[in-house]
XYZ file of C-alpha atoms in Angstrom:
603
model
C 53.915 -33.043 64.908
C 55.816 -29.849 64.422
C 57.058 -30.996 61.004
C 53.612 -31.910 59.880
C 52.297 -28.661 61.218
C 54.960 -26.724 59.345
C 54.212 -28.499 56.107
C 50.522 -28.017 56.531
C 51.115 -24.386 57.405
C 53.086 -23.785 54.230
C 50.500 -25.594 52.156
C 47.660 -23.694 53.708
C 49.520 -20.403 53.313
C 50.180 -21.134 49.630
C 46.586 -22.107 48.932
C 45.306 -19.131 50.891
C 47.557 -16.826 48.926
C 46.400 -18.316 45.630
C 42.708 -18.314 46.508
C 42.137 -15.284 48.703
C 45.074 -13.018 48.013
C 44.443 -12.601 44.289
C 48.167 -12.352 43.514
C 48.207 -15.334 41.142
C 45.728 -16.452 38.499
C 44.424 -19.884 37.709
C 46.053 -21.597 34.741
C 43.695 -21.261 31.692
C 42.413 -24.347 29.976
C 43.540 -24.563 26.308
C 42.040 -27.945 25.619
C 39.434 -28.470 22.945
C 39.277 -27.581 19.241
C 39.521 -23.833 19.895
C 42.420 -24.151 22.328
C 45.138 -22.873 19.971
C 42.967 -19.904 19.009
C 42.401 -19.027 22.672
C 46.098 -19.312 23.342
C 46.924 -16.927 20.502
C 44.248 -14.450 21.567
C 45.565 -14.439 25.157
C 48.946 -13.186 24.013
C 49.585 -9.621 25.271
C 50.573 -8.292 21.838
C 47.490 -9.827 20.257
C 45.279 -8.393 22.980
C 46.608 -4.912 22.326
C 46.219 -5.104 18.525
C 42.908 -7.000 18.527
C 40.686 -3.848 18.459
C 42.504 -2.545 15.424
C 42.205 -5.929 13.746
C 38.452 -6.007 14.361
C 38.035 -2.507 12.920
C 40.111 -3.439 9.867
C 38.019 -6.564 9.273
C 34.812 -4.550 9.544
C 36.106 -2.017 7.010
C 37.148 -4.830 4.685
C 33.700 -6.438 4.901
C 32.050 -3.092 4.199
C 34.284 -2.494 1.168
C 33.549 -5.993 -0.138
C 29.779 -5.566 0.153
C 29.953 -2.105 -1.428
C 31.978 -3.483 -4.330
C 29.519 -6.310 -4.901
C 26.544 -3.945 -4.890
C 28.150 -1.365 -7.189
C 29.801 -3.859 -9.523
C 30.114 -2.437 -13.081
C 27.969 -3.832 -15.873
C 29.708 -5.784 -18.615
C 28.998 -5.766 -22.347
C 30.017 -8.343 -25.008
C 32.897 -6.958 -27.018
C 32.220 -8.990 -30.190
C 29.617 -11.498 -31.310
C 29.719 -14.179 -33.957
C 33.496 -14.714 -33.923
C 35.313 -18.023 -33.763
C 36.910 -19.497 -30.647
C 40.385 -18.770 -32.024
C 39.559 -15.103 -32.439
C 37.998 -15.031 -28.966
C 41.246 -16.327 -27.482
C 43.238 -13.633 -29.273
C 40.767 -10.948 -28.224
C 40.889 -12.094 -24.594
C 44.679 -12.075 -24.463
C 44.889 -8.671 -26.135
C 42.394 -7.149 -23.706
C 44.293 -8.582 -20.742
C 47.488 -7.001 -22.013
C 45.660 -3.710 -22.476
C 44.374 -3.883 -18.860
C 40.714 -3.763 -19.878
C 39.827 -6.444 -17.305
C 37.900 -8.768 -19.653
C 35.517 -11.378 -18.229
C 34.197 -14.466 -20.005
C 30.443 -14.799 -19.603
C 29.603 -18.199 -18.148
C 26.228 -18.319 -19.918
C 27.114 -17.339 -23.494
C 30.886 -17.846 -23.462
C 31.487 -14.389 -24.938
C 34.274 -12.028 -23.940
C 32.842 -9.037 -22.072
C 34.368 -5.747 -20.906
C 33.046 -2.976 -18.633
C 30.361 -0.985 -20.409
C 32.111 2.336 -19.818
C 35.208 1.100 -21.716
C 33.405 -0.701 -24.547
C 34.243 1.711 -27.382
C 37.812 2.134 -26.156
C 38.257 -1.642 -26.250
C 36.856 -1.834 -29.790
C 39.332 0.773 -31.006
C 42.166 -1.027 -29.232
C 41.288 -4.353 -30.882
C 41.055 -2.674 -34.283
C 44.571 -1.310 -33.811
C 45.745 -4.864 -33.066
C 44.069 -6.241 -36.212
C 41.564 -8.367 -34.308
C 39.552 -10.401 -35.008
C 41.634 -12.134 -37.667
C 38.794 -13.752 -39.582
C 39.180 -15.470 -42.920
C 38.402 -13.657 -46.144
C 34.689 -13.630 -46.893
C 32.554 -12.468 -49.750
C 34.155 -11.553 -53.047
C 37.562 -11.337 -51.342
C 37.542 -15.113 -50.954
C 37.520 -15.552 -54.765
C 40.988 -14.028 -55.174
C 42.880 -17.061 -53.859
C 40.653 -19.736 -55.386
C 41.402 -19.333 -59.068
C 42.580 -22.515 -60.758
C 42.494 -23.796 -64.281
C 41.099 -27.145 -63.175
C 38.077 -25.642 -61.442
C 34.825 -26.608 -63.116
C 32.214 -24.126 -64.185
C 29.787 -25.527 -61.636
C 32.207 -24.921 -58.759
C 32.881 -21.414 -59.995
C 29.151 -20.683 -60.010
C 28.725 -22.147 -56.516
C 31.583 -20.054 -55.142
C 30.238 -16.951 -56.790
C 26.787 -17.503 -55.270
C 28.340 -18.068 -51.834
C 30.369 -14.882 -52.162
C 27.281 -12.920 -53.161
C 25.344 -14.292 -50.181
C 28.100 -13.265 -47.790
C 28.366 -9.791 -49.299
C 24.613 -9.247 -49.065
C 24.598 -10.486 -45.456
C 27.356 -8.027 -44.564
C 25.435 -5.210 -46.218
C 22.255 -6.088 -44.320
C 24.157 -6.178 -41.011
C 25.063 -2.516 -41.502
C 21.487 -1.675 -40.485
C 21.563 -0.578 -36.861
C 18.715 -2.734 -35.556
C 19.985 -6.011 -37.109
C 22.558 -8.111 -35.304
C 23.132 -10.958 -37.782
C 21.762 -11.911 -41.190
C 21.956 -14.849 -43.568
C 21.081 -14.776 -47.269
C 20.230 -17.749 -49.493
C 20.068 -17.274 -53.266
C 18.280 -19.773 -55.511
C 19.513 -19.164 -59.052
C 19.380 -21.390 -62.117
C 21.453 -21.540 -65.240
C 20.117 -19.027 -67.786
C 18.429 -20.454 -70.884
C 18.276 -19.052 -74.389
C 14.576 -19.859 -74.526
C 12.357 -17.357 -72.782
C 9.724 -19.876 -71.778
C 12.361 -22.053 -70.080
C 13.768 -19.295 -67.918
C 13.221 -19.592 -64.148
C 13.396 -16.351 -62.160
C 15.839 -16.345 -59.231
C 14.593 -16.218 -55.641
C 16.110 -15.158 -52.329
C 15.480 -16.018 -48.680
C 16.808 -13.879 -45.810
C 16.959 -14.705 -42.091
C 17.614 -11.724 -39.806
C 18.246 -11.579 -36.056
C 17.474 -8.179 -34.489
C 19.423 -6.640 -31.669
C 18.366 -7.503 -28.125
C 15.346 -5.451 -27.130
C 14.822 -4.015 -30.631
C 12.626 -4.850 -33.613
C 12.831 -4.485 -37.376
C 10.329 -1.982 -38.760
C 8.334 -2.630 -41.959
C 10.257 0.149 -43.711
C 13.525 -1.616 -42.917
C 12.099 -4.889 -44.250
C 11.174 -3.183 -47.513
C 14.653 -1.690 -47.685
C 16.206 -5.142 -47.269
C 13.942 -6.600 -49.962
C 14.798 -3.901 -52.496
C 18.500 -4.071 -51.600
C 18.676 -7.784 -52.394
C 16.428 -7.507 -55.457
C 18.619 -4.743 -56.882
C 21.819 -6.720 -56.295
C 20.817 -9.913 -58.134
C 20.001 -9.807 -61.861
C 16.447 -10.705 -62.867
C 15.359 -10.868 -59.186
C 12.064 -9.135 -58.388
C 10.972 -7.943 -54.910
C 8.068 -10.390 -55.001
C 10.527 -13.294 -54.985
C 12.345 -12.146 -51.839
C 11.228 -13.547 -48.459
C 12.428 -12.146 -45.117
C 12.073 -14.230 -41.929
C 13.157 -13.340 -38.383
C 14.918 -15.654 -35.932
C 11.540 -16.740 -34.466
C 10.284 -17.971 -37.859
C 7.910 -15.051 -38.443
C 7.425 -13.999 -42.077
C 8.123 -10.272 -42.273
C 7.250 -9.699 -45.950
C 3.684 -9.401 -47.209
C 2.363 -12.362 -49.108
C 0.898 -11.893 -52.586
C -2.536 -12.918 -51.352
C -2.554 -10.092 -48.807
C -2.574 -7.467 -51.543
C -5.790 -8.826 -53.022
C -7.472 -8.902 -49.611
C -7.231 -5.179 -48.957
C -4.961 -2.169 -48.869
C -1.254 -2.527 -48.510
C 0.843 -0.774 -45.910
C 1.406 2.346 -48.024
C -2.278 2.785 -48.779
C -3.227 2.319 -45.135
C -0.646 4.897 -44.088
C -1.970 7.368 -46.660
C -5.529 6.845 -45.434
C -4.533 7.476 -41.815
C -2.603 10.606 -42.784
C -5.622 12.000 -44.667
C -7.943 11.287 -41.737
C -5.532 13.008 -39.328
C -5.394 16.024 -41.627
C -9.194 16.360 -41.729
C -9.430 15.880 -37.970
C -6.877 18.610 -37.308
C -8.789 20.964 -39.586
C -11.987 20.380 -37.654
C -10.306 20.967 -34.287
C -8.555 24.101 -35.516
C -11.794 25.659 -36.791
C -13.816 24.900 -33.635
C -11.136 25.375 -30.961
C -11.408 29.203 -30.906
C -15.162 28.902 -30.360
C -15.510 26.180 -27.731
C -11.923 25.645 -26.592
C -9.443 23.020 -27.686
C -10.195 20.788 -24.693
C -13.956 20.919 -25.407
C -14.024 19.390 -28.882
C -13.394 15.846 -30.087
C -13.519 14.733 -33.701
C -13.144 11.551 -35.724
C -13.015 11.244 -39.511
C -13.537 8.199 -41.699
C -12.557 8.280 -45.363
C -13.417 5.789 -48.083
C -10.705 6.104 -50.716
C -10.570 4.587 -54.186
C -7.174 3.135 -55.028
C -8.238 1.439 -58.275
C -6.388 2.484 -61.462
C -8.189 2.852 -64.791
C -6.607 3.415 -68.211
C -8.872 4.521 -71.145
C -7.858 4.951 -74.816
C -10.413 6.706 -77.119
C -10.269 7.538 -80.873
C -12.816 10.118 -82.100
C -13.667 10.470 -85.789
C -15.577 13.435 -87.191
C -16.221 15.146 -83.855
C -17.839 18.066 -85.796
C -20.562 15.864 -87.322
C -20.059 17.177 -90.914
C -19.077 13.863 -92.402
C -15.864 12.808 -94.119
C -14.274 14.995 -96.814
C -12.678 13.423 -99.913
C -9.206 14.664 -100.656
C -8.544 12.629 -103.867
C -10.134 9.751 -105.845
C -8.719 7.453 -108.597
C -10.892 5.059 -110.700
C -9.517 2.523 -113.238
C -11.244 -0.127 -115.430
C -9.655 -2.946 -117.529
C -11.484 -4.914 -120.316
C -10.255 -8.081 -122.059
C -12.154 -10.065 -124.838
C -10.868 -13.245 -126.636
C -12.211 -16.493 -128.080
C -12.244 -19.456 -125.913
C -9.556 -21.965 -126.702
C -10.809 -25.522 -127.402
C -9.776 -28.725 -129.149
C -6.952 -31.180 -128.890
C -3.696 -29.724 -127.543
C -0.838 -29.667 -130.050
C -3.010 -29.510 -133.174
C -4.320 -26.753 -135.262
C -7.683 -27.285 -133.843
C -6.867 -24.651 -131.222
C -6.804 -22.062 -134.004
C -10.038 -21.002 -135.427
C -10.210 -21.778 -139.165
C -10.819 -19.123 -141.689
C -14.397 -18.719 -142.580
C -15.331 -21.021 -145.454
C -16.464 -19.783 -148.715
C -19.374 -21.646 -150.214
C -21.675 -21.078 -152.839
C -24.537 -21.759 -150.633
C -26.061 -18.910 -148.784
C -26.478 -19.660 -145.107
C -27.660 -17.556 -142.208
C -25.128 -16.551 -139.554
C -25.700 -17.761 -136.018
C -25.269 -14.866 -133.679
C -25.201 -17.093 -130.620
C -22.278 -19.065 -131.965
C -20.013 -16.010 -132.183
C -21.111 -14.786 -128.836
C -20.409 -18.070 -127.131
C -17.032 -18.422 -128.805
C -15.758 -15.067 -127.424
C -15.184 -14.140 -123.609
C -14.825 -10.596 -122.249
C -13.249 -9.604 -118.737
C -13.784 -6.257 -116.970
C -11.681 -5.110 -113.865
C -12.562 -1.894 -112.049
C -10.376 -0.212 -109.296
C -11.177 2.815 -107.179
C -8.974 4.698 -104.603
C -10.353 7.503 -102.386
C -8.360 9.591 -99.847
C -10.353 11.334 -97.090
C -9.259 14.385 -95.087
C -10.932 13.729 -91.662
C -10.437 14.810 -87.987
C -8.878 12.199 -85.608
C -8.304 12.548 -81.864
C -6.663 9.861 -79.625
C -6.923 10.159 -75.786
C -5.037 7.992 -73.275
C -6.459 8.576 -69.780
C -5.143 7.112 -66.481
C -7.161 8.028 -63.407
C -5.408 9.035 -60.189
C -5.590 6.748 -57.131
C -6.667 7.675 -53.643
C -9.755 9.628 -54.564
C -12.341 10.258 -51.857
C -15.430 8.140 -52.375
C -17.226 8.977 -49.154
C -16.563 11.158 -46.138
C -17.914 10.727 -42.624
C -17.160 13.251 -39.865
C -18.335 12.991 -36.245
C -17.808 15.931 -33.872
C -18.644 16.043 -30.159
C -18.682 19.408 -28.333
C -18.632 19.812 -24.601
C -21.530 21.712 -23.115
C -20.944 25.161 -21.698
C -20.509 25.432 -17.923
C -23.823 25.880 -16.068
C -24.834 29.393 -15.061
C -24.813 30.237 -11.391
C -28.198 31.347 -10.065
C -28.716 34.133 -7.508
C -29.773 33.273 -3.992
C -33.457 33.073 -3.180
C -35.329 35.196 -0.668
C -34.222 32.963 2.199
C -30.551 33.387 1.286
C -30.152 29.829 0.108
C -28.051 29.013 -2.917
C -29.959 27.670 -5.889
C -28.614 24.931 -8.157
C -26.814 26.088 -11.283
C -28.825 26.192 -14.469
C -27.555 24.203 -17.476
C -26.374 26.353 -20.358
C -26.242 24.199 -23.514
C -25.585 25.493 -27.011
C -28.663 26.535 -28.958
C -29.680 24.641 -32.109
C -28.707 27.676 -34.169
C -25.184 27.629 -32.725
C -24.851 23.907 -33.353
C -26.046 24.389 -36.918
C -23.459 27.106 -37.533
C -20.729 24.841 -36.196
C -21.948 22.072 -38.491
C -21.767 24.411 -41.473
C -18.216 25.333 -40.513
C -17.240 21.672 -40.356
C -18.853 20.974 -43.729
C -16.957 23.801 -45.285
C -13.585 22.852 -43.866
C -13.789 19.160 -44.885
C -15.216 19.779 -48.360
C -18.677 18.328 -47.859
C -20.208 16.923 -51.065
C -23.803 15.820 -50.969
C -23.384 13.926 -54.233
C -20.958 11.564 -52.564
C -23.439 11.065 -49.706
C -21.065 12.552 -47.163
C -22.130 12.670 -43.526
C -21.208 15.406 -41.018
C -22.599 15.152 -37.470
C -22.080 17.717 -34.701
C -23.427 16.750 -31.265
C -23.051 18.452 -27.905
C -22.596 16.412 -24.730
C -21.187 16.779 -21.250
C -17.570 15.706 -20.952
C -16.283 13.892 -17.912
C -13.363 15.643 -16.210
C -10.058 14.229 -17.328
C -7.827 12.647 -14.756
C -4.357 14.193 -15.046
C -1.785 11.708 -16.187
C 1.153 11.239 -13.896
C 4.171 11.091 -16.154
C 6.636 10.848 -13.308
C 8.535 7.618 -12.892
C 7.679 5.737 -9.682
C 10.428 5.942 -7.128
C 10.830 2.180 -6.990
C 11.524 2.162 -10.755
C 13.920 5.105 -10.797
C 17.420 3.706 -11.101
C 19.142 6.709 -9.492
C 16.795 6.654 -6.490
C 17.282 2.932 -5.989
C 21.061 3.374 -6.191
C 20.958 6.068 -3.510
C 18.714 3.912 -1.326
C 21.105 0.982 -1.623
C 24.078 3.159 -0.723
C 22.244 4.718 2.243
C 21.035 1.353 3.502
C 24.531 -0.045 3.230
C 25.907 2.923 5.204
C 23.310 2.469 7.939
C 24.080 -1.220 8.165
C 27.774 -0.436 8.493
C 27.152 2.133 11.253
C 24.869 -0.310 13.073
C 27.496 -3.026 12.772
C 30.111 -0.699 14.268
C 27.860 0.354 17.159
C 26.407 -3.058 17.967
C 29.345 -5.404 17.326
C 32.639 -3.606 16.949
C 32.250 -0.962 19.676
C 31.307 -3.390 22.504
C 34.136 -5.719 21.567
C 36.686 -2.918 21.497
C 35.439 -1.395 24.727
C 35.468 -4.762 26.416
C 38.987 -5.447 25.275
C 40.210 -2.017 26.338
C 38.564 -2.138 29.761
C 39.214 -5.773 30.526
C 42.685 -5.131 31.933
C 41.427 -2.211 34.028
C 38.555 -4.283 35.355
C 40.882 -7.158 36.157
C 43.232 -4.867 38.093
C 40.336 -3.246 39.925
C 38.839 -6.615 40.753
C 42.198 -7.800 42.093
C 42.504 -4.711 44.285
C 38.986 -5.153 45.566
C 39.619 -8.826 46.312
C 42.792 -7.981 48.234
C 41.002 -5.345 50.248
C 38.123 -7.682 50.921
C 40.498 -10.434 52.012
C 42.268 -8.073 54.369
C 38.993 -6.952 55.870
C 37.864 -10.533 56.245
C 41.185 -11.457 57.866
C 40.882 -8.672 60.377
C 37.317 -9.642 61.102
C 38.263 -13.266 61.506
C 41.183 -12.407 63.768
C 38.904 -10.322 65.922
C 36.352 -13.068 65.960
C 38.960 -15.670 66.819
C 40.264 -13.558 69.657
C 36.781 -13.032 70.963
C 36.030 -16.701 70.700
C 39.239 -17.638 72.526
C 38.415 -15.275 75.422
C 34.898 -16.556 75.725
C 35.627 -20.235 75.133
C 34.489 -21.256 78.633
C 31.469 -18.974 78.710
C 30.069 -19.792 75.264
C 30.122 -23.465 74.442
C 27.862 -22.740 71.522
C 30.842 -21.426 69.563
C 32.593 -24.765 69.927
C 29.442 -26.476 68.911
C 29.276 -24.188 65.987
C 32.827 -25.067 65.076
C 31.982 -28.765 65.359
C 29.004 -28.208 63.089
C 31.282 -26.483 60.616
C 33.574 -29.511 60.654
C 30.613 -31.834 60.076
C 29.335 -29.697 57.206
C 32.773 -29.584 55.652
C 32.968 -33.356 55.822
C 29.495 -33.748 54.348
C 30.198 -31.272 51.537
C 33.594 -32.866 50.803
C 35.393 -29.575 51.153
C 38.979 -29.146 50.091
C 39.931 -28.433 53.755
C 40.383 -31.679 55.620
C 39.607 -32.282 59.309
C 43.290 -32.903 60.048
C 44.047 -29.320 59.064
C 41.504 -28.121 61.601
C 43.014 -30.317 64.357
C 46.629 -29.343 63.674
C 46.008 -25.571 63.514
C 47.547 -24.677 66.911
C 49.489 -21.524 66.336
C 48.141 -18.131 65.507
C 49.535 -18.144 61.941
C 48.083 -21.555 61.237
C 44.714 -20.470 62.432
C 44.813 -17.315 60.267
C 45.791 -19.343 57.192
C 43.083 -21.863 57.912
C 40.502 -19.102 58.306
C 41.539 -17.658 54.969
C 41.096 -21.022 53.304
C 37.677 -21.438 54.907
C 36.632 -17.957 53.787
C 37.755 -18.579 50.238
C 36.055 -21.984 50.169
C 32.625 -20.930 51.406
C 32.530 -17.232 52.197
C 28.740 -17.024 52.503
C 28.528 -19.727 55.118
C 31.446 -18.276 57.100
C 29.851 -14.867 57.050
C 26.641 -16.373 58.400
C 28.480 -18.199 61.199
C 30.433 -15.099 62.201
C 27.270 -13.086 62.233
C 25.685 -15.528 64.634
C 28.822 -15.586 66.797
C 29.131 -11.839 67.254
C 25.397 -11.312 67.664
C 24.799 -9.694 71.030
C 22.978 -11.837 73.600
């Protein structure tokens, strides 16, 4: 019995020391998937350095987010180069520490925008890109005696197309260009000649457009570079398939671009004249004017020859008259005989009468008359070509704001009267109309129209030219940076600070809790010893304590407590009883406190 009591006493003392004394801690459980992590975090060195590690991780996360937000913009270094040249460019930029990045969408090599020009100069110093010879340079290495004339012509046309494309790409707003020339073999016959034609496809820079003036420049550049090519046979198309040159039918439908521009400039000039002449009278903000001009752009050429403009008739300078006469007998008879010759007149003895008609019919006379007269007359030749852009009709409309109303004096009752309108008089409006007619060159013969009307203008709403704050790039950048800073401060205050404070104070709290538990155990031990002594003295007088102890045993059995009934029966000595009381207190301190309170309650 003594041996069992000693063993039980040592067991109870050990358990009491572990449970109530607070000198040893329970072995932590490192099972589960996070067991190794818990074991590492429970190391003393890790516990001491864990606050610094948390702060470092927070700073690293902040730097990462800041870098992602303020990442530099990248710009393609070169466009339209081959994959071989792109590889060389990429390797050269990596060696030059330009930090190139290949765009996943377009596959182009890009560099930071702030180092774009520096990278271009660096690549030029390296001789990149190493493209093949194009244009007329490609013809140097292709000369051969066996080359046919057709192939030579094809190569020459290809070289000309490449040279023209390179020239067009020099324009700032054009990114790429392609030129197609349609030429035929020249013919010695004019009617068999076919004029050459050209087609151009241009791709403008991103976010930019090609102006009509640039299109005209491209047309004249190509037309001047190809023999016998006229601007009308040059077509310019953009990368969306839009025809950028005017068709021939558009010219017959109305004015071309130059004529429209001239008309607008003339109307603006007349409008400015009207405003300048009326602004000192009514104020610049109180006059509005619009001008419409009908211009004649037709060209007329007239050639006139005037004879005898004085009306005196022609004057003869010299005159030559000539007349030729020829008379001979008519030849008759048989050819080759003497019958063609008239015989000599016969001599007879008979006297006959001569026939005058016979001699007249036998002879033929011819008369030719010529006359030449030279006149000294006046002659005047005029070649007239009328100018284009003449004014056919002029229409001017002017609106004048009414004068501010006049304030009226107060009536007899002291009440304010409404202001009285103060419009311009008809005489003043008429004078203004005369001024406008004079400044625009009014011509009644052309049926010009000038109208001056007064009306009340609505107050103008001032235009806000400021950029909204949500569209201002600098403001949005500052907002992003400020928001990121606030988020970082909030993260430090809400997450990092509590973790660090908890880790720093956990050891102090554990030590304080251990001290408090030791003190509490000592106080409970003293109280239990006093209670045990009191219960031993009054064992015969108060059977309720024994009953209470029996009830405690029954409750311990029902609750399956860690303290067995044998321990309660074998606790004979004072030390065993103290150890047992400590175990009971540590097992169910609330119930023990309630029992002791009932035991020491005065009767």
